[in-house]
mmCIF file of C-alpha atoms in Angstrom:
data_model
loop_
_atom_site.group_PDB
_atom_site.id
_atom_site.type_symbol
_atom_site.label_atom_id
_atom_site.label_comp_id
_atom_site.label_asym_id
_atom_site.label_seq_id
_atom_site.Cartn_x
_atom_site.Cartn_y
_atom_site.Cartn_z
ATOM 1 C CA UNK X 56 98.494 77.305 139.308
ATOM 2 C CA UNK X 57 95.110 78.780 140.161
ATOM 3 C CA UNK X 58 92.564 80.413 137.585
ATOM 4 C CA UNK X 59 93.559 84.048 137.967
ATOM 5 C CA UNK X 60 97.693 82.898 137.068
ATOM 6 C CA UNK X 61 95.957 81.358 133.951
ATOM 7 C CA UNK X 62 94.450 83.926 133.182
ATOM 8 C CA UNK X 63 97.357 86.573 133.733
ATOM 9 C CA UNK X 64 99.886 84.467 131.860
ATOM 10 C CA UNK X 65 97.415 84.369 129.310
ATOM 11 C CA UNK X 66 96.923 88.595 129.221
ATOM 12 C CA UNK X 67 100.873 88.374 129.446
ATOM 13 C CA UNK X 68 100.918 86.228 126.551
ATOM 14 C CA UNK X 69 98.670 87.965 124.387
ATOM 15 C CA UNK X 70 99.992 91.250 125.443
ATOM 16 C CA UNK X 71 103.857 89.496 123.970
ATOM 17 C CA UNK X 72 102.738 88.438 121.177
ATOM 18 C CA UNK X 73 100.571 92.276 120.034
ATOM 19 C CA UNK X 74 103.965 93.911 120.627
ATOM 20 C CA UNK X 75 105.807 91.565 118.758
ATOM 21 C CA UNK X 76 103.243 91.769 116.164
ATOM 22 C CA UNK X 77 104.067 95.411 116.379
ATOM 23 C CA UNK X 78 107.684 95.133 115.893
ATOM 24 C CA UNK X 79 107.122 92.871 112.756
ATOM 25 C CA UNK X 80 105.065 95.807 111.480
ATOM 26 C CA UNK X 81 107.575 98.697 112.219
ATOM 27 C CA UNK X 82 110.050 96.683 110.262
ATOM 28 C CA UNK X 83 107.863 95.768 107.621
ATOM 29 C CA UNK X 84 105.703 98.754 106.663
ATOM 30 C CA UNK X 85 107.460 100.804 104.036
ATOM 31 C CA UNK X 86 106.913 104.731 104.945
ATOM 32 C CA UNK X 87 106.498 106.472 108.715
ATOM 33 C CA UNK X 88 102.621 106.454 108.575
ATOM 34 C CA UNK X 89 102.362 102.508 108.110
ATOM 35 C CA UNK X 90 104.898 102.183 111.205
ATOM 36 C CA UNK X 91 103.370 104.482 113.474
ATOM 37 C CA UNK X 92 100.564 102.831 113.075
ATOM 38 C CA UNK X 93 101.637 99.276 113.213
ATOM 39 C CA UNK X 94 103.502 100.956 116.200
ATOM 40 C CA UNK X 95 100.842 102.582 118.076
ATOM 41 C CA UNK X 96 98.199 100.405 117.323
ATOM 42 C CA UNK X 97 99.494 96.724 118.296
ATOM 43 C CA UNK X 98 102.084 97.390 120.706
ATOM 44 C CA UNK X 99 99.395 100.070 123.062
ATOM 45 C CA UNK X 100 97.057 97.122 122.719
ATOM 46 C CA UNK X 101 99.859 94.673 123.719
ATOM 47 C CA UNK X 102 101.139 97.126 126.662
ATOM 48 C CA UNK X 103 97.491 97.434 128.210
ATOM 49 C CA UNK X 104 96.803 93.940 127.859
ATOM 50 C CA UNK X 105 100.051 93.134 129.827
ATOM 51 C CA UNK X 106 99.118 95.969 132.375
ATOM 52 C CA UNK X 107 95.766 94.285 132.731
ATOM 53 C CA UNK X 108 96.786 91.541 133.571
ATOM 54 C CA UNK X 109 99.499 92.481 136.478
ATOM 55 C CA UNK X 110 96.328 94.536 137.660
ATOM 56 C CA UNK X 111 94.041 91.743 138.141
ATOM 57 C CA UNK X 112 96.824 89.569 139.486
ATOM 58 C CA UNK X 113 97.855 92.224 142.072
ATOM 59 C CA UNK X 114 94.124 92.352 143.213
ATOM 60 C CA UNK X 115 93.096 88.483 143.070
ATOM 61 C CA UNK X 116 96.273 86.963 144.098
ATOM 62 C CA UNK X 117 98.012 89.650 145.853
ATOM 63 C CA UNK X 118 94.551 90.896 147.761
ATOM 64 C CA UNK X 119 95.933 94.735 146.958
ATOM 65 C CA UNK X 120 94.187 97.193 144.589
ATOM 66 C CA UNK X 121 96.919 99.307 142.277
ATOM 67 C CA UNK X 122 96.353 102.781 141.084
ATOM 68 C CA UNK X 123 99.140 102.987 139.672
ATOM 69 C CA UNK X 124 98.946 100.067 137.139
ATOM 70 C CA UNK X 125 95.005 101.719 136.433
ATOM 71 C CA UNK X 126 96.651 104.911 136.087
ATOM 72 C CA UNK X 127 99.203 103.206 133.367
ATOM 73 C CA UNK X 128 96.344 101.554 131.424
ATOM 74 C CA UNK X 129 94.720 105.410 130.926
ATOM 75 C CA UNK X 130 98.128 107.485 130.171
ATOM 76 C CA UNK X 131 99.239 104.862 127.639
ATOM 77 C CA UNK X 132 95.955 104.626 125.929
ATOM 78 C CA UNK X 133 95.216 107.874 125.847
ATOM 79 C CA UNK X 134 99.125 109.061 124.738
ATOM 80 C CA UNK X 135 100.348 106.651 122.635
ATOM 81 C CA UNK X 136 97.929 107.032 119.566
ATOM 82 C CA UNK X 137 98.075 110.714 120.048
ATOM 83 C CA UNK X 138 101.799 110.989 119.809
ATOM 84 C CA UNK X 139 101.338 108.698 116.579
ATOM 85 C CA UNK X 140 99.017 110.849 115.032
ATOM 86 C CA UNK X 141 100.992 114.141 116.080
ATOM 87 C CA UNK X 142 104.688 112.492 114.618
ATOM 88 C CA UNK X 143 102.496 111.515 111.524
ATOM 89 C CA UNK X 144 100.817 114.935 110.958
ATOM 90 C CA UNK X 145 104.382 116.476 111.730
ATOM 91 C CA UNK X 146 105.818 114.328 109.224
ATOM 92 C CA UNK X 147 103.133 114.537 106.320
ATOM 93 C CA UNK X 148 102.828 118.779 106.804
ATOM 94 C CA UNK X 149 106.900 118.833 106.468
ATOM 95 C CA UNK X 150 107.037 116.724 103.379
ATOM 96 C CA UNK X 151 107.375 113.185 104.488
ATOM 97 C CA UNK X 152 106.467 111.403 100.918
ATOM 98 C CA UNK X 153 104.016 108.587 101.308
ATOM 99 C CA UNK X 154 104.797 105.126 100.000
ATOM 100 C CA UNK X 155 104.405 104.104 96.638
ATOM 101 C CA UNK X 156 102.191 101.942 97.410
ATOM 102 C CA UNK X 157 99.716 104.190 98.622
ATOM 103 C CA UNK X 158 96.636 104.824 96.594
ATOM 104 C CA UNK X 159 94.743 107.311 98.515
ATOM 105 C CA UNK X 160 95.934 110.656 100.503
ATOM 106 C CA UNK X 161 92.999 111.810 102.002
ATOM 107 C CA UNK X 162 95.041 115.147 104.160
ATOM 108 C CA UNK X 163 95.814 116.504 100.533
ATOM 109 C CA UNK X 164 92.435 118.713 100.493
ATOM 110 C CA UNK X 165 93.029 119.688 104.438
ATOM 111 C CA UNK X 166 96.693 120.794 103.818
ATOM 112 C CA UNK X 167 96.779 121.386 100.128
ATOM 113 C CA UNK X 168 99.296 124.521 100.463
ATOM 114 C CA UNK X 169 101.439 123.644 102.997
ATOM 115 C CA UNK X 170 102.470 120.263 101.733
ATOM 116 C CA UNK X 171 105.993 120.196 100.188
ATOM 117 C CA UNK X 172 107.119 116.643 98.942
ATOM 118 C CA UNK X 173 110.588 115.599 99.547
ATOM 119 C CA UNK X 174 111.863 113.490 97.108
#
């Protein structure tokens, strides 16, 4: 193996193991804001760091520059936290109650009348 495969199985790699970090969190976190962010936040860094890597490997190894993977990188780093915080804003201004565990709701004062809690 040369130094560039190294280094793309090792992007690969990391990228694997963010999104599987990810997953753990989606199943772990207790209320829709926790897993949107464990979502959003692990497995867009996991994606990009995968998509980095088959970028460099398509232009070391491979000799041939790739738009389209660039293009990737941007539209899932600039979409996937901004769906996040859109479903989480959707789902805190239509009553989604927080966990019990949380201490601290800092959209109360921004949405004070609006809020309706579900319970």
């Amino acid at each position: 193996m040369t130094a560039i495969e190294w280094i793309v199985a090792i992007l690969c790699l990391i990228g694997g193991f963010l999104s599987f970090v990810g997953g753990i969190g989606f199943i772990r976190f207790p209320d829709v804001y926790g897993r949107t962010h464990s979502a959003t936040k692990s497995a867009t860094l996991g994606v990009i760091t995968v998509m980095v890597g088959t970028f460099l490997y398509f232009l070391f190894a491979e000799g041939m520059f790739s738009g389209k993977i660039l293009l990737t990188i941007i539209f899932v780093f600039l979409t996937a936290p901004l769906a996040a915080l859109m479903v989480s804003r959707a789902a805190y201004r239509t009553g989604v109650p927080l966990s019990e565990l949380t201490t601290q709701d800092d959209l109360k004062k921004k949405y004070p009348e609006e809020r309706k809690d579900v319970n």
